[in-house]
């Protein structure tokens, strides 16, 4: 699929009532097919390589510093899990939040298609930095009793506690977004610019911009693979 070779000989019906094209693009936008399997696989792969190199980077003393979806990251909402991957470094708590993008809409030429792919990734990164609201299903004494936990309130709490967050955006062709590439290799892909995220004017914009700034100014989070001295 990454090579854009047809998976099926012709369009076929989907259980949602729409049609799946020859390349299977519909699977990543279909409400009846969950992206959770791909999300969890990408999360686990990133945990695996981080655990293998983390002691060689000087960022953390042991592979046990890498945790999967831990609670108690947010002091205000200890029951929620704002990070998919938690890195307990020697200089504080940092982590990745994995997100799977949809397939970019088709365009008339390759240049416009490249721009469409950029927007898909940067839009997902902005959403992660701004925070996602969620139903409040947690009933511990320390939790808020509001019906909805607002995403920007969680981000503001993480900011107050100096937690760093990098959105790990991955598209259906397994290409990584600019923030994840920056985390892994330090330099961003040529076709991306980390400074050009459009946060708009929605609720959480101020917190999202602050979280991006706080996270991207952290030297530990930049070029983790390049820091690993495994020669």
mmCIF file of C-alpha atoms in Angstrom:
data_model
loop_
_atom_site.group_PDB
_atom_site.id
_atom_site.type_symbol
_atom_site.label_atom_id
_atom_site.label_comp_id
_atom_site.label_asym_id
_atom_site.label_seq_id
_atom_site.Cartn_x
_atom_site.Cartn_y
_atom_site.Cartn_z
ATOM 1 C CA UNK A 1 0.000 0.000 0.000
ATOM 2 C CA UNK A 2 2.855 2.401 0.724
ATOM 3 C CA UNK A 3 3.916 2.001 -2.922
ATOM 4 C CA UNK A 4 0.366 2.861 -4.001
ATOM 5 C CA UNK A 5 -0.084 -0.501 -5.665
ATOM 6 C CA UNK A 6 -3.670 -1.724 -5.855
ATOM 7 C CA UNK A 7 -4.778 -4.134 -3.133
ATOM 8 C CA UNK A 8 -8.016 -5.084 -4.837
ATOM 9 C CA UNK A 9 -8.846 -5.584 -8.501
ATOM 10 C CA UNK A 10 -11.842 -3.263 -8.297
ATOM 11 C CA UNK A 11 -13.887 -1.191 -5.854
ATOM 12 C CA UNK A 12 -15.677 -3.283 -3.274
ATOM 13 C CA UNK A 13 -18.461 -2.503 -0.798
ATOM 14 C CA UNK A 14 -17.645 -1.778 2.842
ATOM 15 C CA UNK A 15 -19.782 -2.710 5.837
ATOM 16 C CA UNK A 16 -20.356 1.015 6.453
ATOM 17 C CA UNK A 17 -22.232 1.354 3.156
ATOM 18 C CA UNK A 18 -19.497 3.160 1.218
ATOM 19 C CA UNK A 19 -17.005 1.674 -1.219
ATOM 20 C CA UNK A 20 -13.369 0.677 -0.662
ATOM 21 C CA UNK A 21 -11.152 1.778 -3.522
ATOM 22 C CA UNK A 22 -8.460 -0.396 -5.079
ATOM 23 C CA UNK A 23 -5.793 0.974 -2.723
ATOM 24 C CA UNK A 24 -7.695 0.423 0.516
ATOM 25 C CA UNK A 25 -7.621 4.117 1.459
ATOM 26 C CA UNK A 26 -11.165 3.972 2.810
ATOM 27 C CA UNK A 27 -10.122 1.728 5.730
ATOM 28 C CA UNK A 28 -8.348 4.668 7.392
ATOM 29 C CA UNK A 29 -11.372 6.956 7.238
ATOM 30 C CA UNK A 30 -14.113 4.407 7.882
ATOM 31 C CA UNK A 31 -16.073 4.743 11.107
ATOM 32 C CA UNK A 32 -16.609 0.961 11.216
ATOM 33 C CA UNK A 33 -12.903 0.044 11.071
ATOM 34 C CA UNK A 34 -10.973 1.143 14.133
ATOM 35 C CA UNK A 35 -7.523 2.718 13.808
ATOM 36 C CA UNK A 36 -6.723 1.495 17.321
ATOM 37 C CA UNK A 37 -4.863 -1.601 16.132
ATOM 38 C CA UNK A 38 -2.490 0.496 14.012
ATOM 39 C CA UNK A 39 -2.181 3.077 16.795
ATOM 40 C CA UNK A 40 -1.195 0.424 19.353
ATOM 41 C CA UNK A 41 1.256 -1.217 16.957
ATOM 42 C CA UNK A 42 2.981 2.126 16.276
ATOM 43 C CA UNK A 43 3.048 2.886 20.013
ATOM 44 C CA UNK A 44 4.622 -0.491 20.839
ATOM 45 C CA UNK A 45 7.251 -0.196 18.083
ATOM 46 C CA UNK A 46 8.330 3.195 19.417
ATOM 47 C CA UNK A 47 8.509 1.800 22.955
ATOM 48 C CA UNK A 48 10.672 -1.082 21.710
ATOM 49 C CA UNK A 49 13.350 1.030 20.016
ATOM 50 C CA UNK A 50 13.356 3.594 22.848
ATOM 51 C CA UNK A 51 13.952 0.878 25.446
ATOM 52 C CA UNK A 52 16.862 -0.478 23.412
ATOM 53 C CA UNK A 53 18.739 2.812 23.079
ATOM 54 C CA UNK A 54 17.671 4.946 26.041
ATOM 55 C CA UNK A 55 20.614 4.049 28.304
ATOM 56 C CA UNK A 56 23.047 4.960 25.484
ATOM 57 C CA UNK A 57 21.590 8.454 25.155
ATOM 58 C CA UNK A 58 22.286 9.624 28.709
ATOM 59 C CA UNK A 59 18.666 10.802 28.957
ATOM 60 C CA UNK A 60 17.496 8.034 31.318
ATOM 61 C CA UNK A 61 19.402 5.411 33.328
ATOM 62 C CA UNK A 62 17.377 2.310 32.436
ATOM 63 C CA UNK A 63 14.872 0.865 29.914
ATOM 64 C CA UNK A 64 12.386 0.747 32.797
ATOM 65 C CA UNK A 65 12.183 4.539 32.463
ATOM 66 C CA UNK A 66 9.989 3.965 29.380
ATOM 67 C CA UNK A 67 6.361 3.329 30.363
ATOM 68 C CA UNK A 68 3.252 2.572 28.295
ATOM 69 C CA UNK A 69 0.200 4.798 28.856
ATOM 70 C CA UNK A 70 0.882 5.574 32.529
ATOM 71 C CA UNK A 71 -1.569 7.270 34.858
ATOM 72 C CA UNK A 72 -0.653 10.052 37.332
ATOM 73 C CA UNK A 73 0.987 12.129 34.604
ATOM 74 C CA UNK A 74 -1.468 14.954 35.258
ATOM 75 C CA UNK A 75 -1.652 16.000 38.905
ATOM 76 C CA UNK A 76 -5.087 17.520 38.479
ATOM 77 C CA UNK A 77 -6.467 14.461 36.659
ATOM 78 C CA UNK A 78 -4.309 11.520 37.844
ATOM 79 C CA UNK A 79 -6.608 8.887 36.366
ATOM 80 C CA UNK A 80 -6.285 9.941 32.710
ATOM 81 C CA UNK A 81 -3.442 8.933 30.367
ATOM 82 C CA UNK A 82 -2.367 11.946 28.278
ATOM 83 C CA UNK A 83 0.829 10.218 27.080
ATOM 84 C CA UNK A 84 1.032 6.981 25.109
ATOM 85 C CA UNK A 85 4.744 6.690 25.927
ATOM 86 C CA UNK A 86 6.203 8.117 29.114
ATOM 87 C CA UNK A 87 9.946 8.813 29.438
ATOM 88 C CA UNK A 88 11.118 9.428 32.988
ATOM 89 C CA UNK A 89 14.320 11.305 32.188
ATOM 90 C CA UNK A 90 16.942 12.648 34.555
ATOM 91 C CA UNK A 91 15.581 16.156 33.917
ATOM 92 C CA UNK A 92 11.853 15.491 34.184
ATOM 93 C CA UNK A 93 8.837 13.788 32.697
ATOM 94 C CA UNK A 94 8.493 13.707 28.911
ATOM 95 C CA UNK A 95 6.567 11.647 26.433
ATOM 96 C CA UNK A 96 4.976 10.890 23.082
ATOM 97 C CA UNK A 97 1.306 10.917 22.162
ATOM 98 C CA UNK A 98 0.732 8.698 19.117
ATOM 99 C CA UNK A 99 -1.875 9.679 16.538
ATOM 100 C CA UNK A 100 -2.800 8.090 13.207
ATOM 101 C CA UNK A 101 -3.739 10.456 10.404
ATOM 102 C CA UNK A 102 -6.257 9.802 7.683
ATOM 103 C CA UNK A 103 -5.333 9.560 4.007
ATOM 104 C CA UNK A 104 -4.835 12.951 2.382
ATOM 105 C CA UNK A 105 -7.414 13.716 -0.317
ATOM 106 C CA UNK A 106 -6.251 13.169 -3.876
ATOM 107 C CA UNK A 107 -4.991 16.199 -5.805
ATOM 108 C CA UNK A 108 -4.287 16.982 -9.435
ATOM 109 C CA UNK A 109 -0.483 16.772 -9.231
ATOM 110 C CA UNK A 110 2.336 15.549 -6.992
ATOM 111 C CA UNK A 111 3.266 18.989 -5.653
ATOM 112 C CA UNK A 112 -0.249 19.647 -4.374
ATOM 113 C CA UNK A 113 -0.409 16.090 -3.013
ATOM 114 C CA UNK A 114 2.727 16.749 -0.957
ATOM 115 C CA UNK A 115 1.137 19.880 0.501
ATOM 116 C CA UNK A 116 -2.015 17.940 1.365
ATOM 117 C CA UNK A 117 0.068 15.327 3.237
ATOM 118 C CA UNK A 118 1.838 18.095 5.193
ATOM 119 C CA UNK A 119 -1.463 19.566 6.314
ATOM 120 C CA UNK A 120 -2.739 16.195 7.510
ATOM 121 C CA UNK A 121 0.289 15.767 9.808
ATOM 122 C CA UNK A 122 0.511 19.323 11.139
ATOM 123 C CA UNK A 123 -3.242 19.398 11.828
ATOM 124 C CA UNK A 124 -2.953 16.259 13.970
ATOM 125 C CA UNK A 125 0.062 17.683 15.818
ATOM 126 C CA UNK A 126 -1.831 20.870 16.622
ATOM 127 C CA UNK A 127 -4.754 18.856 18.000
ATOM 128 C CA UNK A 128 -2.427 16.893 20.284
ATOM 129 C CA UNK A 129 -0.653 20.006 21.567
ATOM 130 C CA UNK A 130 -3.987 21.744 22.213
ATOM 131 C CA UNK A 131 -5.390 18.692 23.980
ATOM 132 C CA UNK A 132 -8.485 16.579 23.368
ATOM 133 C CA UNK A 133 -11.554 16.822 25.563
ATOM 134 C CA UNK A 134 -12.943 13.551 26.880
ATOM 135 C CA UNK A 135 -15.849 12.318 29.002
ATOM 136 C CA UNK A 136 -15.058 12.268 32.709
ATOM 137 C CA UNK A 137 -15.502 8.576 33.558
ATOM 138 C CA UNK A 138 -13.128 8.698 36.510
ATOM 139 C CA UNK A 139 -14.573 8.804 39.998
ATOM 140 C CA UNK A 140 -11.564 9.045 42.305
ATOM 141 C CA UNK A 141 -11.736 11.678 45.012
ATOM 142 C CA UNK A 142 -9.023 13.796 43.432
ATOM 143 C CA UNK A 143 -10.729 14.090 40.047
ATOM 144 C CA UNK A 144 -12.927 16.946 38.898
ATOM 145 C CA UNK A 145 -16.655 16.234 39.077
ATOM 146 C CA UNK A 146 -17.328 17.942 35.740
ATOM 147 C CA UNK A 147 -18.959 15.839 32.998
ATOM 148 C CA UNK A 148 -16.167 16.587 30.499
ATOM 149 C CA UNK A 149 -12.442 16.934 31.052
ATOM 150 C CA UNK A 150 -11.395 19.728 28.708
ATOM 151 C CA UNK A 151 -8.246 19.031 26.721
ATOM 152 C CA UNK A 152 -6.694 22.459 27.185
ATOM 153 C CA UNK A 153 -7.142 22.187 30.973
ATOM 154 C CA UNK A 154 -5.093 18.972 30.951
ATOM 155 C CA UNK A 155 -2.415 20.626 28.786
ATOM 156 C CA UNK A 156 -2.290 23.611 31.153
ATOM 157 C CA UNK A 157 -1.803 21.208 34.076
ATOM 158 C CA UNK A 158 1.034 19.451 32.240
ATOM 159 C CA UNK A 159 2.630 22.823 31.509
ATOM 160 C CA UNK A 160 2.449 23.790 35.187
ATOM 161 C CA UNK A 161 4.289 20.571 36.052
ATOM 162 C CA UNK A 162 6.901 20.979 33.276
ATOM 163 C CA UNK A 163 5.791 17.864 31.368
ATOM 164 C CA UNK A 164 6.934 17.816 27.717
ATOM 165 C CA UNK A 165 4.766 16.300 24.977
ATOM 166 C CA UNK A 166 5.696 15.385 21.407
ATOM 167 C CA UNK A 167 2.865 14.381 19.031
ATOM 168 C CA UNK A 168 3.893 11.221 17.153
ATOM 169 C CA UNK A 169 1.813 11.499 14.001
ATOM 170 C CA UNK A 170 1.973 8.579 11.546
ATOM 171 C CA UNK A 171 0.038 8.340 8.294
ATOM 172 C CA UNK A 172 -1.393 5.227 6.567
ATOM 173 C CA UNK A 173 1.779 4.978 4.451
ATOM 174 C CA UNK A 174 3.819 4.830 7.699
ATOM 175 C CA UNK A 175 5.381 8.240 7.125
ATOM 176 C CA UNK A 176 6.071 10.173 10.311
ATOM 177 C CA UNK A 177 5.125 13.767 10.993
ATOM 178 C CA UNK A 178 7.647 16.567 11.550
ATOM 179 C CA UNK A 179 7.519 16.487 15.365
ATOM 180 C CA UNK A 180 8.238 12.744 15.553
ATOM 181 C CA UNK A 181 11.019 13.095 12.984
ATOM 182 C CA UNK A 182 12.518 15.937 15.049
ATOM 183 C CA UNK A 183 12.325 13.770 18.175
ATOM 184 C CA UNK A 184 14.061 10.849 16.452
ATOM 185 C CA UNK A 185 16.663 12.578 14.272
ATOM 186 C CA UNK A 186 16.855 16.226 15.341
ATOM 187 C CA UNK A 187 16.537 17.725 11.881
ATOM 188 C CA UNK A 188 13.069 18.000 10.405
ATOM 189 C CA UNK A 189 12.128 16.673 6.988
ATOM 190 C CA UNK A 190 12.803 19.229 4.257
ATOM 191 C CA UNK A 191 9.133 19.337 3.325
ATOM 192 C CA UNK A 192 8.090 20.264 6.881
ATOM 193 C CA UNK A 193 8.636 23.317 9.044
ATOM 194 C CA UNK A 194 8.039 22.924 12.771
ATOM 195 C CA UNK A 195 7.398 26.641 13.178
ATOM 196 C CA UNK A 196 4.437 26.694 10.771
ATOM 197 C CA UNK A 197 1.669 25.071 12.759
ATOM 198 C CA UNK A 198 -1.672 26.859 12.429
ATOM 199 C CA UNK A 199 -3.281 26.761 15.880
ATOM 200 C CA UNK A 200 -6.207 28.928 14.787
ATOM 201 C CA UNK A 201 -8.346 30.603 17.419
ATOM 202 C CA UNK A 202 -10.089 27.605 18.963
ATOM 203 C CA UNK A 203 -10.210 26.930 22.694
ATOM 204 C CA UNK A 204 -6.829 25.692 23.874
ATOM 205 C CA UNK A 205 -4.756 27.636 21.333
ATOM 206 C CA UNK A 206 -2.720 29.491 23.976
ATOM 207 C CA UNK A 207 -1.981 26.290 25.911
ATOM 208 C CA UNK A 208 -1.141 24.426 22.690
ATOM 209 C CA UNK A 209 1.378 27.038 21.533
ATOM 210 C CA UNK A 210 2.963 27.059 24.996
ATOM 211 C CA UNK A 211 3.225 23.241 25.040
ATOM 212 C CA UNK A 212 4.840 23.179 21.598
ATOM 213 C CA UNK A 213 7.354 25.842 22.685
ATOM 214 C CA UNK A 214 8.136 24.105 25.990
ATOM 215 C CA UNK A 215 8.597 20.712 24.306
ATOM 216 C CA UNK A 216 10.661 21.883 21.319
ATOM 217 C CA UNK A 217 13.024 23.872 23.537
ATOM 218 C CA UNK A 218 13.927 20.719 25.487
ATOM 219 C CA UNK A 219 17.304 19.440 24.298
ATOM 220 C CA UNK A 220 16.610 15.918 25.597
ATOM 221 C CA UNK A 221 13.694 15.568 23.189
ATOM 222 C CA UNK A 222 15.651 16.452 20.060
ATOM 223 C CA UNK A 223 17.446 13.776 18.008
ATOM 224 C CA UNK A 224 17.210 10.887 20.467
ATOM 225 C CA UNK A 225 18.605 8.349 17.994
ATOM 226 C CA UNK A 226 21.553 10.607 17.202
ATOM 227 C CA UNK A 227 22.347 10.891 20.927
ATOM 228 C CA UNK A 228 22.688 7.121 21.294
ATOM 229 C CA UNK A 229 26.417 6.264 21.335
ATOM 230 C CA UNK A 230 26.278 2.567 20.449
ATOM 231 C CA UNK A 231 29.539 2.318 18.533
#
